[in-house]
Coordinates of C-alpha atoms in Angstrom, one line a residue:
X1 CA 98.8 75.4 67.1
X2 CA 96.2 72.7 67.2
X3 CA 93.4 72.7 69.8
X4 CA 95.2 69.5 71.4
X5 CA 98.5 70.9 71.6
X6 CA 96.9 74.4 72.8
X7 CA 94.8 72.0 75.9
X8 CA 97.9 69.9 76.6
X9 CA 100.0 73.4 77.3
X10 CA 97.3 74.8 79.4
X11 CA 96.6 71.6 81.5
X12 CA 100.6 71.4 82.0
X13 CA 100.4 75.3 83.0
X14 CA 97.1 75.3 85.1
X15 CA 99.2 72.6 86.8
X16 CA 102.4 74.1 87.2
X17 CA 99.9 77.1 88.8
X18 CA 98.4 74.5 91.3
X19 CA 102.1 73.4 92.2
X20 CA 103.5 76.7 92.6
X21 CA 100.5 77.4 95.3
X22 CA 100.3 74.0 96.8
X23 CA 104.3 73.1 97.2
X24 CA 106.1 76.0 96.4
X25 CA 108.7 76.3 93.5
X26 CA 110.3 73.2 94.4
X27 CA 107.8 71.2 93.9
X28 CA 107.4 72.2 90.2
X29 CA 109.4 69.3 88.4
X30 CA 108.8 68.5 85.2
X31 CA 107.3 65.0 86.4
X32 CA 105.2 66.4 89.3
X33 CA 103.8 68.6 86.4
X34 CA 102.9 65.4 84.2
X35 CA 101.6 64.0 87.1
X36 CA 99.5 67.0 88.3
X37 CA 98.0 67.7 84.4
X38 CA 97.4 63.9 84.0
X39 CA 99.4 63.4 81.5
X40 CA 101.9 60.5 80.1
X41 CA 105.3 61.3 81.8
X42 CA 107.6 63.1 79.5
X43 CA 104.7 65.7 78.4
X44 CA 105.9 68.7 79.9
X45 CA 109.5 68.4 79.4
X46 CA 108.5 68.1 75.1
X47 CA 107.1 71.3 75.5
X48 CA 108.7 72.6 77.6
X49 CA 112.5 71.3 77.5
X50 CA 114.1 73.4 80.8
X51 CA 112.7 74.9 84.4
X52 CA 112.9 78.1 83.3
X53 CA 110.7 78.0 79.9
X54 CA 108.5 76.4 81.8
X55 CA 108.1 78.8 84.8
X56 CA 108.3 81.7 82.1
X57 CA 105.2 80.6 80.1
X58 CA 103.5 79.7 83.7
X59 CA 104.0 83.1 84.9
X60 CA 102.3 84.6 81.7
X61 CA 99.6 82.3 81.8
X62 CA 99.0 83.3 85.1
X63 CA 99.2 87.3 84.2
X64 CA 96.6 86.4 82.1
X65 CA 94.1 84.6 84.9
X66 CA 94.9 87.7 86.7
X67 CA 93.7 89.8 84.2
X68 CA 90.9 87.9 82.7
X69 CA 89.4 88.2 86.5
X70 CA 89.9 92.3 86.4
X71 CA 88.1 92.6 82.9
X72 CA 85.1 91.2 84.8
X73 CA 85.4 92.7 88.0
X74 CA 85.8 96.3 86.2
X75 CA 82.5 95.5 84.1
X76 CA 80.5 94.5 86.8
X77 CA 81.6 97.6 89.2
X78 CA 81.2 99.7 86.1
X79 CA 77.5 99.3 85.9
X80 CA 76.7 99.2 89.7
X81 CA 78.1 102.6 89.9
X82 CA 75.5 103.7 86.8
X83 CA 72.6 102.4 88.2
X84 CA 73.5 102.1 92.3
X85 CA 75.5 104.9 93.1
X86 CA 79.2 104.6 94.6
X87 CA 78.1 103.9 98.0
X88 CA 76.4 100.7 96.3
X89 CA 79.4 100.4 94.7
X90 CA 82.4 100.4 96.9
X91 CA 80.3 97.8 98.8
X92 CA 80.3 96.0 95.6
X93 CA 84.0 96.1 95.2
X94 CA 85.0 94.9 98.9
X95 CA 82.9 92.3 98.0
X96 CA 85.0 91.3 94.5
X97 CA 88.5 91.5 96.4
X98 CA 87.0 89.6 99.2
X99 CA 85.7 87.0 96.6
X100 CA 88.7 87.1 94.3
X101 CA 90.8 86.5 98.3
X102 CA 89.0 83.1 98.3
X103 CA 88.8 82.2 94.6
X104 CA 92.1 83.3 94.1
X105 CA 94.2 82.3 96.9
X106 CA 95.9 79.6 94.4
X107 CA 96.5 82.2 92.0
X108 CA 97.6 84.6 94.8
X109 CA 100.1 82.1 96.2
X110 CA 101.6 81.4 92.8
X111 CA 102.3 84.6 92.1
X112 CA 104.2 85.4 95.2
X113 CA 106.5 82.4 94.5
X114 CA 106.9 83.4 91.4
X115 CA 107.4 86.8 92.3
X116 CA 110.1 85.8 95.0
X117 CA 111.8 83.4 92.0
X118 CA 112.1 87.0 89.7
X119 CA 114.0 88.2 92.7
X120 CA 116.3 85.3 92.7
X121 CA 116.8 84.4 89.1
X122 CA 118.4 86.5 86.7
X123 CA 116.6 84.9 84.2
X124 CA 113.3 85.5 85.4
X125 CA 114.0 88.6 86.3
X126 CA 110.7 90.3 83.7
X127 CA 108.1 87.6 85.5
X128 CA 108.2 90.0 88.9
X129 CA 106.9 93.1 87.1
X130 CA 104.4 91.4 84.7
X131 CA 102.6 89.6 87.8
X132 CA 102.9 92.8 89.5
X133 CA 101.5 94.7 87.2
X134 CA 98.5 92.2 86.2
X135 CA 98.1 91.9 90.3
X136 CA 97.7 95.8 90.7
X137 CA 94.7 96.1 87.8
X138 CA 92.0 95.6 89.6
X139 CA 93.3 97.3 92.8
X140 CA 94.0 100.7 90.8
X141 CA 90.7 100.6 88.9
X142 CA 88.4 100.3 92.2
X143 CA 90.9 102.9 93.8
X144 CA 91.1 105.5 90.8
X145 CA 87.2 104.7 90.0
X146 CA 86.5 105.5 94.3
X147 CA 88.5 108.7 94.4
X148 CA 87.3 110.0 91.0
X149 CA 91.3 109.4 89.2
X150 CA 92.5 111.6 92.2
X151 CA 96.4 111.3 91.7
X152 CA 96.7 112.4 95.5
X153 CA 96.1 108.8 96.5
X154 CA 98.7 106.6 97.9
X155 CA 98.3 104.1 95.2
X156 CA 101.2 102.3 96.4
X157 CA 100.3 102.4 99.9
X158 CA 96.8 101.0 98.7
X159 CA 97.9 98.0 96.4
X160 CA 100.5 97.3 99.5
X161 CA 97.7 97.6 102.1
X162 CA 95.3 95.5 100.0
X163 CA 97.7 92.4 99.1
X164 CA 99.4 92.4 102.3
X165 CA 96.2 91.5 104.0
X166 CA 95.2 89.3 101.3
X167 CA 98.8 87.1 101.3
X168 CA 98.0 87.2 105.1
X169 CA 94.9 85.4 104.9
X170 CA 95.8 83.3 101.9
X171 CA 98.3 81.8 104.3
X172 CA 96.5 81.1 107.1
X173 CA 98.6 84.2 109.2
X174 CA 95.7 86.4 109.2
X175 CA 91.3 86.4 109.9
X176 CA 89.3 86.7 106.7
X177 CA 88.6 90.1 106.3
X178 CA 84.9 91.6 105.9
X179 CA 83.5 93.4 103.5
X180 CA 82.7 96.2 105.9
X181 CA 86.3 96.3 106.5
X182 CA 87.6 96.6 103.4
X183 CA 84.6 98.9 101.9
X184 CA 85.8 101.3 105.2
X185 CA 89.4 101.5 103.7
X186 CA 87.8 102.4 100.4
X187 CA 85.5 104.9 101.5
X188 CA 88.5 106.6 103.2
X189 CA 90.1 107.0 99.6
X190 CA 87.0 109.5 99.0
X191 CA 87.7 111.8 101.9
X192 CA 89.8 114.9 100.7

């Protein structure tokens, strides 16, 4: 795939991402996504001919955001704990999902509606659990690295806790949480 082809598919997804979070799913047309990317109309529907493709490929682009943000989280928290101690540490992580609450609120709100569409849509049934999944990385690594890979922990109950307030926020329902806040609720993960 060329390097043009390869931009015009990730402007058209990074788009389709910004749509998602600012309008919902339908506002994600094939010309609202030539319009958003800055492209000549027709560009998104030549690469991506129905809805569905196109909400597909935009999901797994956005799995990969997701991740690509817990690779550097985990390496960052990683080496605070070697050379800080955990205390310095879960501090360090309430900061990151405090930081990643702002930076990634589009994210965040794309992947609830596309979340919500996998509920709906038979044929995007897989695009639920991928976004999950990519979602609960960085959660589970501050919460297994906190407790010491503890299986006792609620892991569930955590992600839950942890998004819910996030999505709360990210919508305007809900105050910004602080980092004292959140580094309490991962301090209590340590207590046996």
């Amino acid at each position: 795939m060329s390097t043009q082809v390869k931009d015009r598919r990730t402007a058209i997804l990074d788009a389709v991402i910004q749509l998602l979070a600012e309008k919902g799913l339908s506002g994600v047309t094939h010309r609202a996504a030539d319009m958003q990317a800055g492209l000549p109309q027709g560009s998104t529907t030549y690469y991506f001919p129905k809805k569905t493709a196109l909400l597909r490929e935009a999901a797994a682009h956005l799995a990969l955001e997701l991740e690509k943000d817990c690779d550097d989280l985990q390496i960052a928290f990683a080496d605070v704990v070697a050379k800080q101690g955990m205390e310095a540490a879960i501090d360090r992580a309430a900061q990151g999902l405090l930081a990643s609450a702002d930076k990634g609120r589009e994210l965040l709100l794309a992947r609830i509606e596309l979340t919500l569409a996998a509920a709906r849509d038979e044929d995007l049934s897989d695009v639920g659990e991928r976004l999950s999944v990519a979602a609960r990385r960085p959660i589970e690594f501050f919460v297994n690295l906190v407790t010491g890979g503890r299986n006792t922990v609620p892991m569930e109950t955590c992600v839950g806790l942890i998004d819910g307030i996030a999505l709360m926020y990210a919508t305007g329902q809900g105050p910004k949480p602080t980092v004292a806040q959140v580094s309490t609720v991962l301090r209590s993960l340590t207590i046996d």
